[in-house]
Short mmCIF file of C-alpha atoms in Angstrom, two decimals:
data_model
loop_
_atom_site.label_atom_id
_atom_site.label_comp_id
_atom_site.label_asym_id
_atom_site.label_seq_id
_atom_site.Cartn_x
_atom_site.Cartn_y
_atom_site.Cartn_z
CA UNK A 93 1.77 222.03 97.61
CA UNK A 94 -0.70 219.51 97.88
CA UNK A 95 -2.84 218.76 101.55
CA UNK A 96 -5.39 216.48 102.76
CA UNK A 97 -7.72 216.98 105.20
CA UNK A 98 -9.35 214.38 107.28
CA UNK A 99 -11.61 216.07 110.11
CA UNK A 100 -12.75 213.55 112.15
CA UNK A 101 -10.06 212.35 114.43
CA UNK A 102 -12.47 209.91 116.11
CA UNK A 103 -15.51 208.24 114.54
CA UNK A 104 -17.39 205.55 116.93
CA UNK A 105 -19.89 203.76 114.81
CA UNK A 106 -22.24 200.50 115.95
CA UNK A 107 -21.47 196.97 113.92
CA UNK A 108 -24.12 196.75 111.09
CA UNK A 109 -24.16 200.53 110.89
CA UNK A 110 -23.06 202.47 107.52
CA UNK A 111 -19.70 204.23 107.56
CA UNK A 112 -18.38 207.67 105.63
CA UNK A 113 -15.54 208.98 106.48
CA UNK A 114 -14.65 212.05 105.20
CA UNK A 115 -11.26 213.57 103.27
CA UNK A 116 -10.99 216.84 101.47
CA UNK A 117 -7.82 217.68 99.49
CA UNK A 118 -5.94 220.76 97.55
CA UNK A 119 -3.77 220.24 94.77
CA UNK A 120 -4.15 222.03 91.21
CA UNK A 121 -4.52 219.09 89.30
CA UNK A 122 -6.56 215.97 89.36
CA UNK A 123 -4.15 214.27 91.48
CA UNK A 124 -3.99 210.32 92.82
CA UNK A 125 -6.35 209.50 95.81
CA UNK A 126 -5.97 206.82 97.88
CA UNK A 127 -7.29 204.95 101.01
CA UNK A 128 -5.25 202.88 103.48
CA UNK A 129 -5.78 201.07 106.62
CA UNK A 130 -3.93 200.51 109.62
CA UNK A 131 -4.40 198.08 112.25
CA UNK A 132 -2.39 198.63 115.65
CA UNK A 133 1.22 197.68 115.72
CA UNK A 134 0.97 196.74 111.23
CA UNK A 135 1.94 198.67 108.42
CA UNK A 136 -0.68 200.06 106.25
CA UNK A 137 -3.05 198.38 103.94
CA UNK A 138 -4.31 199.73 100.25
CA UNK A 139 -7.99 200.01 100.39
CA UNK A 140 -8.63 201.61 97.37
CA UNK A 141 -7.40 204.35 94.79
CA UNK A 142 -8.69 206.65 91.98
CA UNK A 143 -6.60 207.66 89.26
CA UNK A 144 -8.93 208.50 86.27
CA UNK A 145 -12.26 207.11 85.29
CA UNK A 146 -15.70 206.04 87.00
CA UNK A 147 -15.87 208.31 90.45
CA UNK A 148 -17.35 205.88 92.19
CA UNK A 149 -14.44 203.47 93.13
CA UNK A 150 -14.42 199.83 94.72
CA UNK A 151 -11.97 198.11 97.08
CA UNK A 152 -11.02 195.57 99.14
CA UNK A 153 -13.31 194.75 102.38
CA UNK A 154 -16.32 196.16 100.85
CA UNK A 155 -15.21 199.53 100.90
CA UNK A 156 -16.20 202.58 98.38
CA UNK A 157 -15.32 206.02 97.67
CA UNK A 158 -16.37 208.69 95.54
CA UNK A 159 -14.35 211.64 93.88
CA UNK A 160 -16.08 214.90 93.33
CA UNK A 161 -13.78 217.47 91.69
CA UNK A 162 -16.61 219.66 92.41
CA UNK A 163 -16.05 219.31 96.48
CA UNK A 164 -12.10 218.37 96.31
CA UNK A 165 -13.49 215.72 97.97
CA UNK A 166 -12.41 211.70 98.09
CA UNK A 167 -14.77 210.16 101.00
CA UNK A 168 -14.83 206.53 102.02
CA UNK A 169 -17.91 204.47 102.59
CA UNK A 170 -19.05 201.07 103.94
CA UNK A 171 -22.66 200.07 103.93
CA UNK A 172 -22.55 197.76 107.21
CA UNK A 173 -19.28 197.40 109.75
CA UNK A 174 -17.84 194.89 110.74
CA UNK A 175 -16.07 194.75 114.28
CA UNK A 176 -13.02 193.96 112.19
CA UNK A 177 -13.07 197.28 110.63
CA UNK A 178 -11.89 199.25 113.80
CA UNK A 179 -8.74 200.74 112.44
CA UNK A 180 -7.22 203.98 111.56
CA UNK A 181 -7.83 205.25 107.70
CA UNK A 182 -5.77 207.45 106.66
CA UNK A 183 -6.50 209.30 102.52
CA UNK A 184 -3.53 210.28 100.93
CA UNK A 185 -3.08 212.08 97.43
CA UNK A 186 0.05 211.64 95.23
CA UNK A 187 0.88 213.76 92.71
CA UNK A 188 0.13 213.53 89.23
CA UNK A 189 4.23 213.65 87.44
CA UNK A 190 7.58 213.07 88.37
CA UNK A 191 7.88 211.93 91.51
CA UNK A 192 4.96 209.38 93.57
CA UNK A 193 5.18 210.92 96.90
CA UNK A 194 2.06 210.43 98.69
CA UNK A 195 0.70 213.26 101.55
CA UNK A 196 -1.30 211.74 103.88
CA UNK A 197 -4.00 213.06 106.22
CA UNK A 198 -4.04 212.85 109.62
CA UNK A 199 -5.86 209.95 109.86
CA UNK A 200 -9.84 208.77 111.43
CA UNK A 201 -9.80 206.05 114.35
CA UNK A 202 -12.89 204.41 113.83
CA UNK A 203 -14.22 202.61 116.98
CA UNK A 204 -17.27 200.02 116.05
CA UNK A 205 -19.43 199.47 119.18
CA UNK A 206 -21.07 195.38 119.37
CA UNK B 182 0.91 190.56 103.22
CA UNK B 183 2.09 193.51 100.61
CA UNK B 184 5.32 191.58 99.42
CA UNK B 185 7.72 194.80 101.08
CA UNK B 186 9.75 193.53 103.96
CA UNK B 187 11.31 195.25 106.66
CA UNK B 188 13.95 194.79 108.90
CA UNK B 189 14.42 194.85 111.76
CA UNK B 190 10.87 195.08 113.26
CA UNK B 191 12.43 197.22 116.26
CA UNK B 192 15.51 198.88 116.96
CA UNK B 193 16.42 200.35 120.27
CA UNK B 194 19.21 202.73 120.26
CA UNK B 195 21.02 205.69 122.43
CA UNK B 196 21.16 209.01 120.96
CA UNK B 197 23.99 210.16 118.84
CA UNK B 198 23.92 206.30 117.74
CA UNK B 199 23.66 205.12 113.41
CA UNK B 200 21.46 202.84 112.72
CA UNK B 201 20.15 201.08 109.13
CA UNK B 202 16.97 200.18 108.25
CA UNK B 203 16.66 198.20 105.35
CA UNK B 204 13.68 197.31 102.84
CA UNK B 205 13.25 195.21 100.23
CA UNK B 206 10.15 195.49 97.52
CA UNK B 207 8.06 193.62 95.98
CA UNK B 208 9.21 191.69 92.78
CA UNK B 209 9.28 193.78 90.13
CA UNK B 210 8.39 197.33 91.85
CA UNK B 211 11.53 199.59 90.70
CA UNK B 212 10.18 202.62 92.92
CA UNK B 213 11.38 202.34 96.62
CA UNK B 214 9.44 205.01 99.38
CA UNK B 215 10.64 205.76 102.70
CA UNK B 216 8.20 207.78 105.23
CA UNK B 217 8.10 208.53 108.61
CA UNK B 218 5.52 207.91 111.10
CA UNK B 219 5.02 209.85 114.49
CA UNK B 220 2.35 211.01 116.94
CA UNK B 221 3.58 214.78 116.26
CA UNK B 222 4.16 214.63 112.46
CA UNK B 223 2.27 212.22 111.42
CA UNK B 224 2.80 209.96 108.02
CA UNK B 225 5.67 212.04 106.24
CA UNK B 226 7.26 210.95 103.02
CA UNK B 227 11.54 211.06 103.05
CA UNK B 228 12.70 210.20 100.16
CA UNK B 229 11.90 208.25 97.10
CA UNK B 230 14.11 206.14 94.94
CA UNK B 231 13.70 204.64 91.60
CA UNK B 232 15.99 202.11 89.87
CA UNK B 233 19.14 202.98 91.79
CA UNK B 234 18.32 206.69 91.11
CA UNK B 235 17.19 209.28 93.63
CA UNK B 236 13.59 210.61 92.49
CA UNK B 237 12.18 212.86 94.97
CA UNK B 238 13.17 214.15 98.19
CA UNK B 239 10.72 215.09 100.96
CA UNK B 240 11.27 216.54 104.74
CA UNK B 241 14.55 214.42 105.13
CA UNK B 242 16.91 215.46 108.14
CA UNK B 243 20.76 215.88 106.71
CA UNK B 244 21.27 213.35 109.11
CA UNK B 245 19.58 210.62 107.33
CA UNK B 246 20.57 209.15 103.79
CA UNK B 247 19.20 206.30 101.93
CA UNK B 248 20.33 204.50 98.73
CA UNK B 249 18.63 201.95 96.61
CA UNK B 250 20.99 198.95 95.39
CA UNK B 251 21.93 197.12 92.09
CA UNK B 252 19.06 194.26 93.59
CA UNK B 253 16.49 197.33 94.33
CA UNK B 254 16.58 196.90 98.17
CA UNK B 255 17.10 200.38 99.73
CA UNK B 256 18.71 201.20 103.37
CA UNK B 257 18.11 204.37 104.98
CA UNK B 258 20.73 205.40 107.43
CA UNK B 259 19.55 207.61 110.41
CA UNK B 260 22.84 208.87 112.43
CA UNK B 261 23.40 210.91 115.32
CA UNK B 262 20.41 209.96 116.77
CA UNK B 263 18.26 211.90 118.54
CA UNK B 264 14.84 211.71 120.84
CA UNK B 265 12.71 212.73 118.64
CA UNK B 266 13.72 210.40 115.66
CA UNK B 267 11.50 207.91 117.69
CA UNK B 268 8.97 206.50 115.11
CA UNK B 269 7.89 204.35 113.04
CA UNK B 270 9.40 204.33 109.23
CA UNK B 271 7.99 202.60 106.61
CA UNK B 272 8.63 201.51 102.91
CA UNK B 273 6.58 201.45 100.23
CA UNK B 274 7.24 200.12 96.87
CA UNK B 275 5.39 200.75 93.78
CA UNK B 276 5.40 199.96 89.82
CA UNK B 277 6.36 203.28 88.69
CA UNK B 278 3.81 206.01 89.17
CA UNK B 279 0.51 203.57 90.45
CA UNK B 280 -0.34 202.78 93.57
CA UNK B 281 2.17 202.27 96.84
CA UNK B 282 2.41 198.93 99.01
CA UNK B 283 3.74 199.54 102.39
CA UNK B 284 5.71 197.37 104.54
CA UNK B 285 5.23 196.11 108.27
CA UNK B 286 7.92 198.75 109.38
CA UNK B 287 10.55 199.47 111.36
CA UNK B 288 9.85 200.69 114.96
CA UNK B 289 12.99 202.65 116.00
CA UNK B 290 13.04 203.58 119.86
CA UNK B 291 15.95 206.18 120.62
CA UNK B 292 16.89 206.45 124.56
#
């Protein structure tokens, strides 16, 4: 079965600084990746995904994210932070057949210090 | 705004109680997600539907059911209620296998 891993709970970061946040999966296959945000008390927003391709992916908000196959890894990335970005990310992976479900990590808080 | 609505926004209940939550998607998604959202479990998918059609099943409780209609709004149905069904559930619809869009959600608070 399929698992992501997102090991920073907590991230506190100062406006203007770069971001990463990190997310590490397992699943046999080249599977789905995907970033979301959530704001407190709203549902969650689609940042940006990888399904084949260039492994350097764009999305909304000026976010990136790069897929290594070589690290299982799917990491997000913002150059400067805005004090609008304090959220909680969450990666997910979905599976590559049959059925979409997604498995999501745990999640990062990000704080962003003025 | 994602196009998936919710309702209702929150739902405050006694244990052993039914309730529905319903979703609709966006125009023209056929796939229909349900997950689950707590502090101890985290995001969990439930149950996915496509076209009417049940697709894939994930940590669903016997007590809960959904269905997807002729109009591709989906209900799911949580009954005897209990204190730790407390969460938030969400819906997600998608264009077959591509990417999810996720609704506002349904905060259900069981006393």
């Amino acid at each position: 079965a399929q698992s992501v891993t997102q090991p920073d709970i907590h991230i506190t970061v100062s406006e203007g600084a770069s971001l990463e946040l990190r997310c590490n999966y397992s699943y046999g296959a080249t599977p789905y990746l995907f970033w979301y945000v959530q704001s407190p008390g709203q549902g969650l927003q689609l940042l940006l995904k990888y399904f084949s391709g260039d492994t350097l992916v764009q999305g909304i908000k000026g976010f990136e994210a790069e897929f290594k196959r070589s690290q299982s890894s799917f990491n997000l990335r913002k150059p400067s932070v805005h004090w609008s970005d304090a959220a909680e990310y969450f990666c997910a992976v979905g599976l590559t057949g049959g059925g979409n479900k997604l498995t999501f990590g745990t999640g990062t808080q990000l704080k962003v210090e003025l | 705004d994602s196009g998936v609505t919710q309702t209702p926004k929150h739902l405050i209940t006694a244990t052993g109680q039914r309730v529905t939550l319903r979703c609709s998607p966006r125009s023209g998604d056929l796939s229909v997600y349900w997950y689950q959202q707590s502090l101890d479990q985290g995001l969990q998918f439930l149950i996915q539907y496509y076209n009417g059609e049940e697709r894939a099943k994930g940590n669903i409780l016997e007590r809960f059911s959904a269905q997807q209609f002729p109009d591709l709004h989906s209900e799911l149905n949580l009954s005897s209620l209990e204190l730790g069904d407390s969460a938030l559930y969400f819906c997600a619809s998608s264009v077959g296998n591509t990417e999810q869009y996720f609704g506002p959600g349904t905060r259900l608070t069981v006393t």
